Amino acid sequence: MKNKIIVIGTKNRDKLRELKRLLRGMKLRVKSLADFPECEDVEETGKTFVANAKLKARFYSKHTKSLAFADDSGLMVNAINGRPGVYSARFAGAGCTYLDNNRKLLKMLVKTPEAKRGAKFVCVIAIYDNGKLIGTVRGECVGKIATEIRGANGFGYDPVFIPKGFNKTYAEISAKQKNTVSHRGRALRAAQKFLQSYLN
Ligand code: ITT
């Protein structure tokens, strides 16, 4: 499996940074979509994380004619019926920033007491080889929504999400600490096991 190429199928630079870090040490040649600049965007028309992860990974694997995976992820907040969910990236509208999303979320929860601020992050990774489905894995991290924006690390909803067992947000802990408990860290470790048995 030494020289097999794997393409990380994401157009999100922050997710790419985390995924690259998590893949360190694997005996694979890691490529990203930056190595395929002609590759178009995939429209995320699915209603579930699994559907969108499959759409993206299948498209990128077919395009690159290699092993590829994609992560579809997001935040599910109990007090607002699991929103923003698969719409996490565009919660505050097309072209919104991470800050717009965080502000919108905090505003919606302004009257929600501590005990009812439960939430979880979900990450589904789909793996394809040359357009053929190899498998999907899921990672979750439960926690709660903070009452204010805290911390400067990470990206997205990190400054408002406090993982269970911590009193700090994802944006107040190190990248290494985040990876040990995060939805993406868990999903990627499951994906690595999967890949090891597929490639051996
Ligand atoms: P790709 O589809 O190209 O991978 P994307 O940003 O559109 O990029 P998703 O559709 O999976 O990716 O949306 C994920 C969104 O969920 C992301 O933009 C963040 O707003 C949020 N998110 C996911 N993982 C996160 C994390 O670890 N920390 C903070 N926010 C996260």
Tab-separated table of C-alpha atoms and ligand atoms in Angstrom:
chain	number	residue	atom	x	y	z
A	1	MET	CA	0.000	0.000	0.000
A	2	LYS	CA	3.099	2.140	0.144
A	3	ASN	CA	2.717	4.202	-3.004
A	4	LYS	CA	-1.026	4.219	-3.340
A	5	ILE	CA	-2.381	7.713	-3.818
A	6	ILE	CA	-5.258	8.984	-1.716
A	7	VAL	CA	-7.013	12.235	-2.568
A	8	ILE	CA	-8.555	14.319	0.204
A	9	GLY	CA	-11.772	15.557	-1.372
A	10	THR	CA	-12.481	18.888	0.259
A	11	LYS	CA	-12.493	22.469	-0.968
A	12	ASN	CA	-12.425	23.728	2.630
A	13	ARG	CA	-8.863	24.725	3.609
A	14	ASP	CA	-9.510	24.358	7.332
A	15	LYS	CA	-10.869	20.843	7.001
A	16	LEU	CA	-7.952	19.983	4.702
A	17	ARG	CA	-5.428	21.127	7.332
A	18	GLU	CA	-7.004	18.896	9.984
A	19	LEU	CA	-7.360	15.905	7.673
A	20	LYS	CA	-3.740	16.163	6.482
A	21	ARG	CA	-2.537	16.245	10.067
A	22	LEU	CA	-4.643	13.202	10.922
A	23	LEU	CA	-3.249	11.239	7.968
A	24	ARG	CA	0.368	11.739	9.012
A	25	GLY	CA	2.161	8.449	9.384
A	26	MET	CA	-0.072	6.513	7.001
A	27	LYS	CA	1.810	4.810	4.203
A	28	LEU	CA	-0.113	6.576	1.481
A	29	ARG	CA	0.751	9.398	-0.915
A	30	VAL	CA	-1.641	12.109	0.143
A	31	LYS	CA	-2.949	14.517	-2.491
A	32	SER	CA	-5.526	17.242	-2.224
A	33	LEU	CA	-7.799	18.955	-4.723
A	34	ALA	CA	-5.082	21.600	-5.097
A	35	ASP	CA	-3.318	18.928	-7.193
A	36	PHE	CA	-6.385	18.861	-9.463
A	37	PRO	CA	-7.146	22.565	-9.998
A	38	GLU	CA	-9.443	21.809	-12.936
A	39	CYS	CA	-11.747	19.790	-10.679
A	40	GLU	CA	-15.155	21.434	-10.288
A	41	ASP	CA	-17.220	21.899	-7.134
A	42	VAL	CA	-19.823	19.319	-6.232
A	43	GLU	CA	-23.312	20.531	-5.437
A	44	GLU	CA	-24.309	19.182	-2.030
A	45	THR	CA	-27.898	18.216	-2.778
A	46	GLY	CA	-28.177	15.413	-0.195
A	47	LYS	CA	-30.348	15.645	2.914
A	48	THR	CA	-28.001	13.610	5.117
A	49	PHE	CA	-24.299	13.666	5.964
A	50	VAL	CA	-23.939	10.202	4.420
A	51	ALA	CA	-25.594	11.256	1.147
A	52	ASN	CA	-23.402	14.347	0.792
A	53	ALA	CA	-20.175	12.573	1.766
A	54	LYS	CA	-20.920	9.917	-0.878
A	55	LEU	CA	-21.750	12.512	-3.539
A	56	LYS	CA	-18.458	14.330	-2.967
A	57	ALA	CA	-16.183	11.299	-2.591
A	58	ARG	CA	-17.659	9.534	-5.641
A	59	PHE	CA	-17.241	12.628	-7.787
A	60	TYR	CA	-13.628	13.297	-6.708
A	61	SER	CA	-12.643	9.634	-6.983
A	62	LYS	CA	-14.065	9.398	-10.512
A	63	HIS	CA	-12.439	12.647	-11.538
A	64	THR	CA	-9.002	11.724	-10.183
A	65	LYS	CA	-9.336	8.017	-11.105
A	66	SER	CA	-7.943	7.134	-7.712
A	67	LEU	CA	-8.696	6.392	-4.105
A	68	ALA	CA	-10.431	9.430	-2.621
A	69	PHE	CA	-12.462	10.338	0.414
A	70	ALA	CA	-14.688	13.219	1.418
A	71	ASP	CA	-15.950	14.422	4.768
A	72	ASP	CA	-19.413	15.846	5.230
A	73	SER	CA	-19.745	17.369	8.635
A	74	GLY	CA	-21.730	19.772	10.731
A	75	LEU	CA	-23.190	20.786	14.044
A	76	MET	CA	-26.541	19.522	15.363
A	77	VAL	CA	-28.043	21.635	18.133
A	78	ASN	CA	-30.768	20.025	20.280
A	79	ALA	CA	-32.714	23.206	21.095
A	80	ILE	CA	-33.277	23.926	17.386
A	81	ASN	CA	-34.182	20.389	16.289
A	82	GLY	CA	-30.737	19.350	15.121
A	83	ARG	CA	-30.102	22.408	12.979
A	84	PRO	CA	-27.931	23.569	11.249
A	85	GLY	CA	-26.951	19.945	10.441
A	86	VAL	CA	-26.075	19.405	6.795
A	87	TYR	CA	-26.599	23.143	6.244
A	88	SER	CA	-23.865	24.126	8.723
A	89	ALA	CA	-21.610	25.772	6.126
A	90	ARG	CA	-24.395	28.037	4.798
A	91	PHE	CA	-26.482	28.504	7.975
A	92	ALA	CA	-26.466	32.325	7.765
A	93	GLY	CA	-27.019	32.318	3.984
A	94	ALA	CA	-25.021	32.012	0.775
A	95	GLY	CA	-21.540	33.506	1.041
A	96	CYS	CA	-21.723	33.855	4.846
A	97	THR	CA	-18.649	33.785	7.079
A	98	TYR	CA	-17.948	31.540	10.066
A	99	LEU	CA	-18.584	34.569	12.291
A	100	ASP	CA	-22.018	35.176	10.700
A	101	ASN	CA	-22.943	31.558	11.468
A	102	ASN	CA	-21.759	31.750	15.072
A	103	ARG	CA	-23.590	35.014	15.686
A	104	LYS	CA	-26.792	33.623	14.199
A	105	LEU	CA	-26.570	30.512	16.368
A	106	LEU	CA	-25.893	32.418	19.597
A	107	LYS	CA	-28.776	34.760	18.832
A	108	MET	CA	-31.169	31.854	18.326
A	109	LEU	CA	-30.109	30.399	21.673
A	110	VAL	CA	-30.067	33.633	23.633
A	111	LYS	CA	-32.919	32.474	25.902
A	112	THR	CA	-31.835	28.831	26.062
A	113	PRO	CA	-30.584	27.894	29.557
A	114	GLU	CA	-27.318	26.012	30.161
A	115	ALA	CA	-29.064	22.651	30.682
A	116	LYS	CA	-30.713	22.836	27.266
A	117	ARG	CA	-27.686	23.884	25.190
A	118	GLY	CA	-26.682	20.333	24.237
A	119	ALA	CA	-25.272	19.742	20.751
A	120	LYS	CA	-23.105	17.368	18.793
A	121	PHE	CA	-20.694	17.576	15.896
A	122	VAL	CA	-20.993	14.877	13.254
A	123	CYS	CA	-18.510	13.849	10.574
A	124	VAL	CA	-19.197	11.211	7.931
A	125	ILE	CA	-16.350	10.112	5.705
A	126	ALA	CA	-17.083	8.261	2.466
A	127	ILE	CA	-14.271	6.432	0.682
A	128	TYR	CA	-14.297	5.519	-3.009
A	129	ASP	CA	-11.731	3.886	-5.270
A	130	ASN	CA	-11.965	4.779	-8.957
A	131	GLY	CA	-15.639	5.625	-8.560
A	132	LYS	CA	-16.486	2.465	-6.552
A	133	LEU	CA	-17.783	2.735	-2.975
A	134	ILE	CA	-15.402	1.268	-0.405
A	135	GLY	CA	-17.318	2.352	2.689
A	136	THR	CA	-18.546	5.089	4.974
A	137	VAL	CA	-17.625	5.801	8.595
A	138	ARG	CA	-19.035	8.238	11.141
A	139	GLY	CA	-17.554	10.122	14.066
A	140	GLU	CA	-19.432	12.191	16.634
A	141	CYS	CA	-18.502	14.477	19.501
A	142	VAL	CA	-21.133	15.547	22.029
A	143	GLY	CA	-20.983	18.785	23.960
A	144	LYS	CA	-22.822	22.055	24.409
A	145	ILE	CA	-23.059	25.530	22.926
A	146	ALA	CA	-21.247	28.306	24.795
A	147	THR	CA	-23.014	31.592	25.567
A	148	GLU	CA	-20.361	33.661	23.794
A	149	ILE	CA	-17.643	33.343	21.157
A	150	ARG	CA	-14.441	32.080	22.857
A	151	GLY	CA	-10.976	31.243	21.467
A	152	ALA	CA	-9.034	31.816	18.272
A	153	ASN	CA	-7.940	28.324	17.180
A	154	GLY	CA	-9.648	26.130	14.649
A	155	PHE	CA	-12.457	27.258	12.367
A	156	GLY	CA	-16.208	27.277	11.829
A	157	TYR	CA	-18.247	26.715	14.979
A	158	ASP	CA	-15.159	25.906	17.077
A	159	PRO	CA	-15.433	29.125	19.187
A	160	VAL	CA	-18.972	28.234	20.340
A	161	PHE	CA	-18.698	24.457	20.894
A	162	ILE	CA	-17.606	23.036	24.257
A	163	PRO	CA	-16.866	19.297	23.982
A	164	LYS	CA	-18.069	17.099	26.863
A	165	GLY	CA	-15.478	16.807	29.630
A	166	PHE	CA	-13.961	20.228	28.866
A	167	ASN	CA	-14.763	23.726	30.044
A	168	LYS	CA	-13.088	25.202	26.991
A	169	THR	CA	-14.365	25.563	23.436
A	170	TYR	CA	-12.802	23.695	20.497
A	171	ALA	CA	-11.182	27.063	19.642
A	172	GLU	CA	-9.503	27.298	23.076
A	173	ILE	CA	-7.793	23.900	22.931
A	174	SER	CA	-4.866	22.888	20.699
A	175	ALA	CA	-5.263	21.235	17.294
A	176	LYS	CA	-3.795	18.072	18.832
A	177	GLN	CA	-6.314	18.038	21.686
A	178	LYS	CA	-9.180	18.744	19.308
A	179	ASN	CA	-8.168	15.806	17.108
A	180	THR	CA	-8.185	13.368	20.024
A	181	VAL	CA	-11.855	14.053	20.860
A	182	SER	CA	-13.316	15.565	17.700
A	183	HIS	CA	-15.921	14.158	15.333
A	184	ARG	CA	-13.350	14.375	12.496
A	185	GLY	CA	-10.585	12.730	14.513
A	186	ARG	CA	-12.885	9.840	15.435
A	187	ALA	CA	-14.178	9.415	11.876
A	188	LEU	CA	-10.708	9.527	10.392
A	189	ARG	CA	-9.331	6.935	12.805
A	190	ALA	CA	-12.217	4.656	11.812
A	191	ALA	CA	-11.473	5.390	8.143
A	192	GLN	CA	-7.802	4.503	8.643
A	193	LYS	CA	-8.716	1.071	10.032
A	194	PHE	CA	-11.042	0.568	7.112
A	195	LEU	CA	-8.380	1.569	4.603
A	196	GLN	CA	-5.776	-0.667	6.196
A	197	SER	CA	-7.903	-3.755	5.709
A	198	TYR	CA	-8.953	-2.647	2.195
A	199	LEU	CA	-5.372	-2.087	1.071
A	200	ASN	CA	-3.787	-5.160	2.653
B	1	ITT	P1	-16.268	20.649	1.443
B	1	ITT	O1	-17.697	20.235	1.151
B	1	ITT	O2	-15.536	21.075	0.202
B	1	ITT	O3	-15.510	19.624	2.207
B	1	ITT	P2	-17.540	22.511	3.285
B	1	ITT	O4	-17.036	23.560	4.204
B	1	ITT	O5	-18.726	22.877	2.409
B	1	ITT	O6	-16.313	21.983	2.393
B	1	ITT	P3	-19.260	20.664	4.659
B	1	ITT	O7	-20.302	20.715	3.607
B	1	ITT	O8	-18.940	19.339	5.262
B	1	ITT	O9	-17.874	21.243	4.143
B	1	ITT	O10	-19.684	21.701	5.810
B	1	ITT	C1	-19.060	21.640	7.016
B	1	ITT	C2	-19.352	22.882	7.819
B	1	ITT	O11	-19.622	22.491	9.174
B	1	ITT	C3	-18.106	23.773	7.886
B	1	ITT	O12	-18.103	24.747	6.862
B	1	ITT	C4	-18.212	24.373	9.278
B	1	ITT	O13	-19.097	25.465	9.253
B	1	ITT	C5	-18.871	23.238	10.075
B	1	ITT	N1	-17.826	22.350	10.668
B	1	ITT	C6	-17.494	21.082	10.289
B	1	ITT	N2	-16.493	20.595	11.029
B	1	ITT	C7	-16.172	21.570	11.900
B	1	ITT	C8	-15.206	21.674	12.912
B	1	ITT	O14	-14.334	20.705	13.165
B	1	ITT	N3	-15.154	22.798	13.612
B	1	ITT	C9	-16.015	23.803	13.361
B	1	ITT	N4	-16.947	23.800	12.411
B	1	ITT	C10	-17.034	22.693	11.677
